[in-house]
Short mmCIF file of C-alpha atoms and ligand atoms in Angstrom, two decimals:
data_model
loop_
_atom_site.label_atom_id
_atom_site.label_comp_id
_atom_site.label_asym_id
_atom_site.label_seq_id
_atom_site.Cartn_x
_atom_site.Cartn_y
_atom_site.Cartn_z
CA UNK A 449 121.21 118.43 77.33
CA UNK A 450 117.97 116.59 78.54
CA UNK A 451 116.69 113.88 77.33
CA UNK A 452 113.31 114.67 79.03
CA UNK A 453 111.93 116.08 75.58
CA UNK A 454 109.21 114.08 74.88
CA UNK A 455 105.69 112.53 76.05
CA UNK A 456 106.00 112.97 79.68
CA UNK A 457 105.44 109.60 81.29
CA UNK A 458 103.36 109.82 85.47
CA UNK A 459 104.47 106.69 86.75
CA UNK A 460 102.81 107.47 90.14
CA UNK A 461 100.21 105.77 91.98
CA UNK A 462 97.64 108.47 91.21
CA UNK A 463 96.60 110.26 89.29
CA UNK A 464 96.99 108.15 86.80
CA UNK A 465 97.85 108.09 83.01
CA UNK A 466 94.68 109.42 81.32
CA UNK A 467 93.55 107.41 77.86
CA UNK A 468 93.43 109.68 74.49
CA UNK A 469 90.16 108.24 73.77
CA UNK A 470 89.47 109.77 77.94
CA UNK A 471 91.07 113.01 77.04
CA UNK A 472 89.14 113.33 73.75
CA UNK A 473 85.63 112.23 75.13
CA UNK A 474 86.01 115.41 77.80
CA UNK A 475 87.56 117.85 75.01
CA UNK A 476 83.53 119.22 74.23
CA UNK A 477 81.15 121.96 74.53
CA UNK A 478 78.88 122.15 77.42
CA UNK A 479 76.43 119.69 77.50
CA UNK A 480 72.61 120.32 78.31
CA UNK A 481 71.98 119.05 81.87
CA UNK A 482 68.27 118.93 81.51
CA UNK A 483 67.90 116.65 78.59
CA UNK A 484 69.47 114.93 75.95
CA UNK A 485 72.36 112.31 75.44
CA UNK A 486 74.27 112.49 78.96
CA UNK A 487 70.98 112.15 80.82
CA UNK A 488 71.28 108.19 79.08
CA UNK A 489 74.97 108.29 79.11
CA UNK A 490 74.70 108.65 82.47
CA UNK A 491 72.59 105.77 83.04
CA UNK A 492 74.69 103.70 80.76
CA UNK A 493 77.92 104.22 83.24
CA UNK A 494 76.38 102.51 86.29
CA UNK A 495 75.70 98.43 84.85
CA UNK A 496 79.46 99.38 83.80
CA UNK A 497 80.59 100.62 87.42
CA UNK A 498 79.01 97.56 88.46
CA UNK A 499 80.55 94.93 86.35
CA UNK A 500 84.12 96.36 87.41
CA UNK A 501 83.34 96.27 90.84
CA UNK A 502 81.57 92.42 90.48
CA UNK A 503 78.46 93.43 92.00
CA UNK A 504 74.83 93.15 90.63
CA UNK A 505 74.45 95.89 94.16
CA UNK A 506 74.25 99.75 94.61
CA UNK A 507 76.87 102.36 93.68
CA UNK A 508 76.28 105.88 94.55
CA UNK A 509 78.79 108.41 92.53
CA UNK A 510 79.70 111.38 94.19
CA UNK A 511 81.87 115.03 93.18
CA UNK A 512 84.57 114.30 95.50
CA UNK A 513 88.37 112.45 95.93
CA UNK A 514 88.84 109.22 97.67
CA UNK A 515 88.83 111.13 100.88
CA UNK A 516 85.18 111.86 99.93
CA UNK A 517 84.17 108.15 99.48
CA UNK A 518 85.88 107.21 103.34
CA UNK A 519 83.54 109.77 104.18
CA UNK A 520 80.91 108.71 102.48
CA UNK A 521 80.71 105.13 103.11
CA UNK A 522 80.54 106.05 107.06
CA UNK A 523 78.33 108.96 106.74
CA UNK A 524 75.61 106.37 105.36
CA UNK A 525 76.23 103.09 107.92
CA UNK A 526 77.34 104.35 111.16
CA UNK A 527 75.96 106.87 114.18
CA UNK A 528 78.19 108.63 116.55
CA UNK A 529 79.62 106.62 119.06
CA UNK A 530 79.31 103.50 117.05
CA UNK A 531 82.52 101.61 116.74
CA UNK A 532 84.52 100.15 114.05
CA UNK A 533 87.82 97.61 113.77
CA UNK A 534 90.19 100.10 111.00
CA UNK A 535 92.97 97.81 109.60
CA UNK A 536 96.16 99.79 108.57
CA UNK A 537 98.66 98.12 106.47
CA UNK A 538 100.27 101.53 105.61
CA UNK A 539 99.12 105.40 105.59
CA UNK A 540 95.84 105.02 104.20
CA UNK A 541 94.19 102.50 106.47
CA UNK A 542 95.49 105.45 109.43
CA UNK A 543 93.71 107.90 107.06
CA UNK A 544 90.32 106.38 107.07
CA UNK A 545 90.52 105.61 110.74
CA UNK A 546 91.39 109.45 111.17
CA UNK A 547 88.30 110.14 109.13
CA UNK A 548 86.16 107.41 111.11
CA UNK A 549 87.07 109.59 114.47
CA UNK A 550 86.27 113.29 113.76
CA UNK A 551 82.79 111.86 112.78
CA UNK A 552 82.54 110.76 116.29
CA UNK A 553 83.24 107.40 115.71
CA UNK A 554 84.95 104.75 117.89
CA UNK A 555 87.93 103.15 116.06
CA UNK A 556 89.64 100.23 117.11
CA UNK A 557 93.06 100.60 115.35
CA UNK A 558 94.43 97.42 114.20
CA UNK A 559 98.09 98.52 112.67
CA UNK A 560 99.85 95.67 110.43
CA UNK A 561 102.41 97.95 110.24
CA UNK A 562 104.14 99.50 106.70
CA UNK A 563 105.32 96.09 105.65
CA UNK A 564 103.11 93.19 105.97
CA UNK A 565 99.43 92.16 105.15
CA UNK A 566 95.96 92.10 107.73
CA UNK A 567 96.46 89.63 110.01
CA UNK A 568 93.51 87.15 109.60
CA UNK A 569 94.34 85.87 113.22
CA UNK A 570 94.08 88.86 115.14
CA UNK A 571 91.11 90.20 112.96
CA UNK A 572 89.49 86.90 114.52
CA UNK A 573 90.41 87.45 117.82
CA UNK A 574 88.74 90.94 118.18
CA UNK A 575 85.70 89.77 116.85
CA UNK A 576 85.50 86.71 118.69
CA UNK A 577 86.34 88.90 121.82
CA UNK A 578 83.32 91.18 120.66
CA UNK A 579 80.32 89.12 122.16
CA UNK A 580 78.37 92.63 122.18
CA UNK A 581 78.88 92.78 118.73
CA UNK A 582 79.66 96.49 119.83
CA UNK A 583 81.78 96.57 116.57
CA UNK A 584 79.65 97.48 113.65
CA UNK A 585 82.16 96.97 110.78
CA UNK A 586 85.57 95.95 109.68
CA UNK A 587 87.16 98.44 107.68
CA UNK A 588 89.71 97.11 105.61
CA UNK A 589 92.22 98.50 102.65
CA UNK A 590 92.92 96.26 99.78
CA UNK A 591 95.68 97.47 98.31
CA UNK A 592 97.78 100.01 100.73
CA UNK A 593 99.04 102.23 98.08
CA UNK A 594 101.85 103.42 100.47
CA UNK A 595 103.06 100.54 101.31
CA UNK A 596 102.32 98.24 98.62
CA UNK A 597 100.79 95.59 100.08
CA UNK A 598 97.99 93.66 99.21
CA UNK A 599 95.30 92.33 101.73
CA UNK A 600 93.19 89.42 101.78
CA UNK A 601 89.26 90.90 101.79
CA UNK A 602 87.91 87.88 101.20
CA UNK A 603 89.57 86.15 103.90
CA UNK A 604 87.97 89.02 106.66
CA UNK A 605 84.61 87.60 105.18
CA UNK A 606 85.89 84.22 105.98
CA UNK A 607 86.58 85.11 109.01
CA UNK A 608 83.06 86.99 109.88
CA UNK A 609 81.26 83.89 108.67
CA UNK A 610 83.25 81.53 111.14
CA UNK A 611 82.67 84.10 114.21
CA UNK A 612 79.15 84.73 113.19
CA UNK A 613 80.11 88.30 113.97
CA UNK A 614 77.12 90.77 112.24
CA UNK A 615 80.00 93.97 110.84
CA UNK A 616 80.01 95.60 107.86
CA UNK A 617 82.52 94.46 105.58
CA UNK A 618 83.91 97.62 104.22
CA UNK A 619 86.89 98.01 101.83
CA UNK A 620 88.87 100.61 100.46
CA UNK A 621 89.56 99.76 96.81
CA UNK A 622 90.69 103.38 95.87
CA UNK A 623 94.33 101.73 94.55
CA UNK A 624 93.29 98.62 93.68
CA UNK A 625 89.60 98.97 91.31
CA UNK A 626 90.35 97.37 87.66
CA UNK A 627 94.20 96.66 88.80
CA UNK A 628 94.11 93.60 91.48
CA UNK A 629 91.30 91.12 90.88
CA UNK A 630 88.39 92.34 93.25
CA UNK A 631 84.95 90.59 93.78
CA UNK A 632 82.68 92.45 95.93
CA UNK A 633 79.73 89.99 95.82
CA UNK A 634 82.10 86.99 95.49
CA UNK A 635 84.02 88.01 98.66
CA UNK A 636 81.26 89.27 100.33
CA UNK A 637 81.91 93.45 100.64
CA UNK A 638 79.12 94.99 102.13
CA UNK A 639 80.55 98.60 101.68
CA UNK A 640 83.98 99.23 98.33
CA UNK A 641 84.83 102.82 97.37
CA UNK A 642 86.72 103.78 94.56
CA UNK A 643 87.79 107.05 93.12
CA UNK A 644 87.88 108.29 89.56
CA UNK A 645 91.97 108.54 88.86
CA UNK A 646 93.84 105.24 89.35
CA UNK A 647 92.45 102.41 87.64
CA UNK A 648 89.75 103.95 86.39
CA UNK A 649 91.76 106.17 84.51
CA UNK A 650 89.93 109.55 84.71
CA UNK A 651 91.15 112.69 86.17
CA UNK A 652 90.85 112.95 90.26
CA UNK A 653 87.25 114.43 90.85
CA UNK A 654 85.13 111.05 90.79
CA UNK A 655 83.98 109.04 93.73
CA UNK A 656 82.57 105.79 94.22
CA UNK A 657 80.50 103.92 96.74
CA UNK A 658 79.63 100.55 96.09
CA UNK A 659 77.02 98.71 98.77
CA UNK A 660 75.11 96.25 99.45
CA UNK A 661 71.55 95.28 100.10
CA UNK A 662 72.39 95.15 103.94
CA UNK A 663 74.29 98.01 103.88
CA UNK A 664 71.62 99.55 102.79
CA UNK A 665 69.23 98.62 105.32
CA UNK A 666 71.91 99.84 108.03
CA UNK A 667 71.42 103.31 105.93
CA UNK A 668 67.88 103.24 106.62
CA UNK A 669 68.14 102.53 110.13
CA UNK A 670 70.47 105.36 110.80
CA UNK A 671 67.86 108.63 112.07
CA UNK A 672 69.32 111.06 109.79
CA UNK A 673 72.42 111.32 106.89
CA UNK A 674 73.67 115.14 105.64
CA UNK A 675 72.44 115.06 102.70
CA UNK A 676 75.36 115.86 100.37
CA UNK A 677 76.81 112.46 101.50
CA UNK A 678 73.17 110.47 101.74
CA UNK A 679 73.82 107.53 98.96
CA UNK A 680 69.96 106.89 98.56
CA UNK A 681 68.60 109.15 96.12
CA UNK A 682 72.03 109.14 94.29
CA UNK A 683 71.66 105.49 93.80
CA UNK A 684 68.19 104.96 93.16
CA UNK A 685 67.54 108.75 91.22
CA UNK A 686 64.16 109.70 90.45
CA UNK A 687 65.30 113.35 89.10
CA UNK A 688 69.04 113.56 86.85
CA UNK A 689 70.77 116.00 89.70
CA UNK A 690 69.82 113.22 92.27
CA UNK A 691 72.33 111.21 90.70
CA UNK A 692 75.03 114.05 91.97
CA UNK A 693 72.97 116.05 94.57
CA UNK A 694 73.17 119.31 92.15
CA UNK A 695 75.30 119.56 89.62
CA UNK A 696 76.35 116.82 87.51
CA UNK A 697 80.47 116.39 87.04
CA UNK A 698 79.77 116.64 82.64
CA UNK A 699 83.02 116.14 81.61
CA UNK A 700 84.08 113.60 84.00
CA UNK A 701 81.17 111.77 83.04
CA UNK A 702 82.75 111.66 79.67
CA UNK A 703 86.14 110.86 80.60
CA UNK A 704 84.56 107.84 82.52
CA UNK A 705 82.16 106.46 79.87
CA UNK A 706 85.28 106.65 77.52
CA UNK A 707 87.33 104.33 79.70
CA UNK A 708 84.76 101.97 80.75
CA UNK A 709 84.28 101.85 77.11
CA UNK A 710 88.10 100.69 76.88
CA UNK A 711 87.58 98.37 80.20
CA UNK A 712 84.73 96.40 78.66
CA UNK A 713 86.46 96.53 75.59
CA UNK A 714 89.49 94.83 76.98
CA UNK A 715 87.94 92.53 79.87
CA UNK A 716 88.06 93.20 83.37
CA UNK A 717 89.88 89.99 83.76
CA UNK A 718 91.80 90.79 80.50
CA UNK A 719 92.43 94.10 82.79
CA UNK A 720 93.88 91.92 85.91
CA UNK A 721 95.74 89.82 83.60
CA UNK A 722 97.94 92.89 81.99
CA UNK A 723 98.31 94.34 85.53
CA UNK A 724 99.97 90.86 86.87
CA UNK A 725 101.80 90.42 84.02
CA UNK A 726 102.76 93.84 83.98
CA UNK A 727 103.69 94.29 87.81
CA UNK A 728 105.88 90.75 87.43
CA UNK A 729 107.83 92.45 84.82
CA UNK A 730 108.63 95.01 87.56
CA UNK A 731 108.96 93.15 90.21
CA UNK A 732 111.66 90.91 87.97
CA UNK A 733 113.74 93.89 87.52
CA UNK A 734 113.32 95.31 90.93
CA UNK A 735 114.49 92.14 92.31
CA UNK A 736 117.20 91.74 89.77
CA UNK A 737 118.50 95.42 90.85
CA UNK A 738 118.54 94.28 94.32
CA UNK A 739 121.13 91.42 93.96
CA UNK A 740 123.77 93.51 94.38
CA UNK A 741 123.15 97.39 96.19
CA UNK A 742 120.42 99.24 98.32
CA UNK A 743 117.35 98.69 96.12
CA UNK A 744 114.63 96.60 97.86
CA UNK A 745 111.22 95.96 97.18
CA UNK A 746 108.83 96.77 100.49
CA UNK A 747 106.86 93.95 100.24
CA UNK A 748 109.14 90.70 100.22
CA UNK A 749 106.34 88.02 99.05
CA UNK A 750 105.26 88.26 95.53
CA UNK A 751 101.95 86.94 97.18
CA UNK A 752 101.18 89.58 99.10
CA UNK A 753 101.95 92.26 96.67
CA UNK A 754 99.74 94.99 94.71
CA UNK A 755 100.04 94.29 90.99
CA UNK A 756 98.88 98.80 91.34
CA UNK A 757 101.99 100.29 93.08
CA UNK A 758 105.41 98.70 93.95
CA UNK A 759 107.03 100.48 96.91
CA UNK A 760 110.78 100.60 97.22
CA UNK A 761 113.20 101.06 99.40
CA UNK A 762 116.60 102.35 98.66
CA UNK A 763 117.86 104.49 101.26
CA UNK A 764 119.03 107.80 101.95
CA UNK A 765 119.16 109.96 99.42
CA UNK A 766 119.32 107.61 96.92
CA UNK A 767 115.22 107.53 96.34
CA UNK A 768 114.93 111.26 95.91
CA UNK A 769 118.00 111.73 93.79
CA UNK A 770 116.75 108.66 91.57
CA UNK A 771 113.40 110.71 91.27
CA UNK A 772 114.63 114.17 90.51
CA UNK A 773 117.29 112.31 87.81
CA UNK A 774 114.44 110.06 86.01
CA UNK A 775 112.45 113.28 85.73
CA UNK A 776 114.66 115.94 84.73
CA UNK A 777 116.62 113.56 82.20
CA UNK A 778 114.26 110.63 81.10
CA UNK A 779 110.30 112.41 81.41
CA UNK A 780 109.74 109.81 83.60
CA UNK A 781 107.97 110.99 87.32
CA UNK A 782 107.94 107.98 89.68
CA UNK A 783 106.22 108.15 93.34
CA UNK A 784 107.35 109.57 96.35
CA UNK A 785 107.76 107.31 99.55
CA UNK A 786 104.66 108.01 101.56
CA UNK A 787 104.59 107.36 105.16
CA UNK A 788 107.73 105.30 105.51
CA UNK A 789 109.84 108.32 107.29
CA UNK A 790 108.35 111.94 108.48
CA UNK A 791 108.95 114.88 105.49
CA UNK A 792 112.04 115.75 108.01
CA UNK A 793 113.55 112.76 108.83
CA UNK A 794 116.77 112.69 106.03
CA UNK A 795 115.82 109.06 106.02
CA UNK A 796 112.61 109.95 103.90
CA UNK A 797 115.11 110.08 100.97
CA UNK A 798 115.54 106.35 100.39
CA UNK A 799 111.69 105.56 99.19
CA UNK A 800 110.38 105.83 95.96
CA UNK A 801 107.13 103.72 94.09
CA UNK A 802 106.43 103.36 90.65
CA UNK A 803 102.70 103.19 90.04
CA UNK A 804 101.28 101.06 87.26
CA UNK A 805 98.02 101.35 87.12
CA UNK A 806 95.26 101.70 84.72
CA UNK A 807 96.49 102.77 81.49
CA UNK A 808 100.09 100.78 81.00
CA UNK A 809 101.67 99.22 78.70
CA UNK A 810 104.42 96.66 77.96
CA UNK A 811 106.44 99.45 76.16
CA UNK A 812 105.48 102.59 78.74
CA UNK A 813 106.19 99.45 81.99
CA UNK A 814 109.43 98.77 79.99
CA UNK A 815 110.40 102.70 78.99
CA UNK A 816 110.21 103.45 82.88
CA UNK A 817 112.50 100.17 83.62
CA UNK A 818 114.74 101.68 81.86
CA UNK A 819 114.60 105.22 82.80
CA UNK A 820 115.63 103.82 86.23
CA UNK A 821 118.36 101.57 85.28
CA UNK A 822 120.14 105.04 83.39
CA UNK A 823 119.18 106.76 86.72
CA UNK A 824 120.75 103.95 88.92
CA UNK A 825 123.64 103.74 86.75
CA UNK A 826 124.47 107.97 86.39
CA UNK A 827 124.17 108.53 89.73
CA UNK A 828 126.62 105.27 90.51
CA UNK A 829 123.81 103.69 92.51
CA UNK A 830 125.16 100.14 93.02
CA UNK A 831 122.77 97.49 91.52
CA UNK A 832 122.73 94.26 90.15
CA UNK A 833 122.87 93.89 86.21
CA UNK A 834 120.34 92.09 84.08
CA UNK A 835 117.07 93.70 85.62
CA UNK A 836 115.81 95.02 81.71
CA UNK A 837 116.62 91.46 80.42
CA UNK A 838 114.77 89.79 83.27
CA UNK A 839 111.84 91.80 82.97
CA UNK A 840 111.73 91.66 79.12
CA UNK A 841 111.63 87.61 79.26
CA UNK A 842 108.60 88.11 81.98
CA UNK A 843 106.59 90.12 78.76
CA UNK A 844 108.17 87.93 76.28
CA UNK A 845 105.85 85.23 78.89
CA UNK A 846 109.28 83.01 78.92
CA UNK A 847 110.07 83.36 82.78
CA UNK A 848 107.89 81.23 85.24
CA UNK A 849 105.70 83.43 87.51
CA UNK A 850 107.12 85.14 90.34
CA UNK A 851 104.54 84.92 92.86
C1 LIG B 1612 94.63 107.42 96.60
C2 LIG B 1612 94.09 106.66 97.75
C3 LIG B 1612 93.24 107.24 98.71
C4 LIG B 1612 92.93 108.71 98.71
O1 LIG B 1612 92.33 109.14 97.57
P1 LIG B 1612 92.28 110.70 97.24
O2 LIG B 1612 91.60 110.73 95.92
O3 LIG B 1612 93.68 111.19 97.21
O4 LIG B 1612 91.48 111.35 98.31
C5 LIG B 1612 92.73 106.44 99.70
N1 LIG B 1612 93.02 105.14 99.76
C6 LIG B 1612 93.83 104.54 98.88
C7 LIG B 1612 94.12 103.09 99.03
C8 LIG B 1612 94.39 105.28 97.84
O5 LIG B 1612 95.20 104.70 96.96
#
């Protein structure tokens, strides 16, 4: 017998759970491209995109993945042989430094390692040690979805100020968009890309690039752009297909307007708020699981966590076997480890993350609790008891915050 039979639950960090009211608003005919109501729908999604991103700026929209925004966002700043400082606080800041050098970019890899936050202080002492001001921006990752952690942006534009160093400010906010509180004018972003399926709640095919007013003069003082990737006409269209370059994405169009329709509904601070509350209630019951047994959260401060993604560590082959049991008995499909061992290395077993990001819920946060305490407890996982009780009094808002 399974008791899998049900609504299936993705509890990873992305794609993400996808709204009815999402699912409905792309369940259509065909739209006409040439005139009619998405030509103003369309317009309508961008003061939206904005206020989600805190930015009265630019946003460009592109048919692409959040590899497609890395690109993106250097395709329109930087020249060959330019050269960037690439944070990595896990496998994604590696990712967009990999991107950075095939297009002929100099990177100056800055790696936190899989476990801790940028370091402010060394961030400093590059730029300070920059007197050229060869480096042309600081490429930063809010919220390492690998490794759970959660950076300090603001505190890189802190640090900029005080050095007087001229960079880019440019930050990955794929994981993080409409999950961790994010200001791009506030902390002073000059470049924040996004992609359609984590907090935004639409299927993978979306792309976002955010920038500002001095980003966009570096875009004009670049010689040339390819022009599937230039950001100017699809930020400023004159023509509906400039929007897009060709084709626009119709349905995903939909999909979006639907859940920025439920974003504005709810707040975007509204948003943060059921994200922290919801990611306590987790963390409550991870740490509560960890008293006694293997079971460890990755990221040891509350502070410095993602309120997106929670990476775990449990060891060998304890995260896989949790995985395959929650799935196969309970519907519920939590994360892989990424990055923290090599595919072949046995010791990749003993990660797991449960994403919780976008569309959650008290009851869906609390369903998958408890899909992993059954797990933990059938496949005689040793953990510590109480972890559904301790995160139940974080949503019944009777245990002090965590972090
Ligand atoms: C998911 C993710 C990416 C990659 O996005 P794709 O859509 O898979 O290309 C990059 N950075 C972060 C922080 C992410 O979470």
């Amino acid at each position: 017998m399974s008791l899998a039979n049900g609504r299936p639950y993705l509890a990873i960090p992305g794609p993400s759970v996808m709204p009815e009211e999402v699912l409905r608003a792309m369940h259509r005919a065909a739209p006409n491209i040439y005139e009619g109501d998405l030509i103003e729908m369309t317009a309508s999604l961008i003061p939206d995109l904005r206020a989600v991103a805190r930015t009265t700026q630019h946003v460009a929209i592109y048919i692409a993945n959040g590899h497609g925004a890395w690109e993106a966002a250097l395709a329109n700043t930087l020249n060959p042989g330019d050269r960037v400082l690439v944070s990595a606080t896990g496998r994604f800041g590696h990712g967009w430094a990999e991107v950075a050098e095939l297009q002929g970019i100099a990177v100056d890899l800055m790696d936190f390692g899989k476990r801790a936050p940028i370091d402010l202080n060394r961030i400093e002492d590059a730029l300070r040690a920059d007197t050229a001001h060869a480096i042309k921006a600081v490429l930063a990752t809010h919220v390492d979805t690998s490794s759970s952690v959660l950076s300090d942006i603001a505190g890189i534009r802190a640090v900029l100020d005080a050095t007087g160093h001229p960079a880019l400010l440019m930050a990955d906010c794929i994981a993080s968009l409409a999950c961790d509180r994010f200001e791009m004018d506030g902390w002073g972003v000059d470049v924040m890309v996004a992609g359609s399926q984590k907090g935004l709640m639409v299927p993978p095919g979306l792309a976002f690039v955010f920038f500002s007013d001095k980003a966009a003069e570096a875009r004009r003082a670049l010689p040339r752009v390819n022009r599937y990737w230039d950001w100017t006409a699809r930020a400023n269209p004159e023509m509906f297909y400039q929007y897009f370059g060709g084709t626009a994405p119709t349905h995903h169009l939909y999909g979006l307007r639907a859940a920025l329709d439920l974003i504005m509904a709810e707040g975007i601070e509204e948003v943060w708020a059921r994200h922290d509350t919801l990611a306590r209630a987790i963390w409550a019951a991870c740490e509560t699981w960890g008293q006694t047994g293997p079971l460890e959260m990755n990221i040891a401060d509350p502070a410095l966590r993602s309120r997106a993604v929670t990476a775990l560590r449990i060891g060998a082959p304890h995260g896989s076997a949790l995985r395959r049991w929650v799935q196969d008995n309970a519907g519920v499909t939590l994360g892989i480890g990424l990055g923290m061992a090599e595919p072949n290395d046995p010791a990749w077993h003993g990660f797991f993350r449960i994403g919780h990001m976008g569309h959650v819920n008290a009851h869906m946060v609390l369903g998958a609790l408890g899909a992993i305490e059954a797990g933990l407890t059938a496949l005689d996982i040793p953990h510590g008891t109480g972890a559904l009780a301790a995160a139940a009094r974080v949503i019944a808002g009777r245990t002090r915050c965590v972090g």
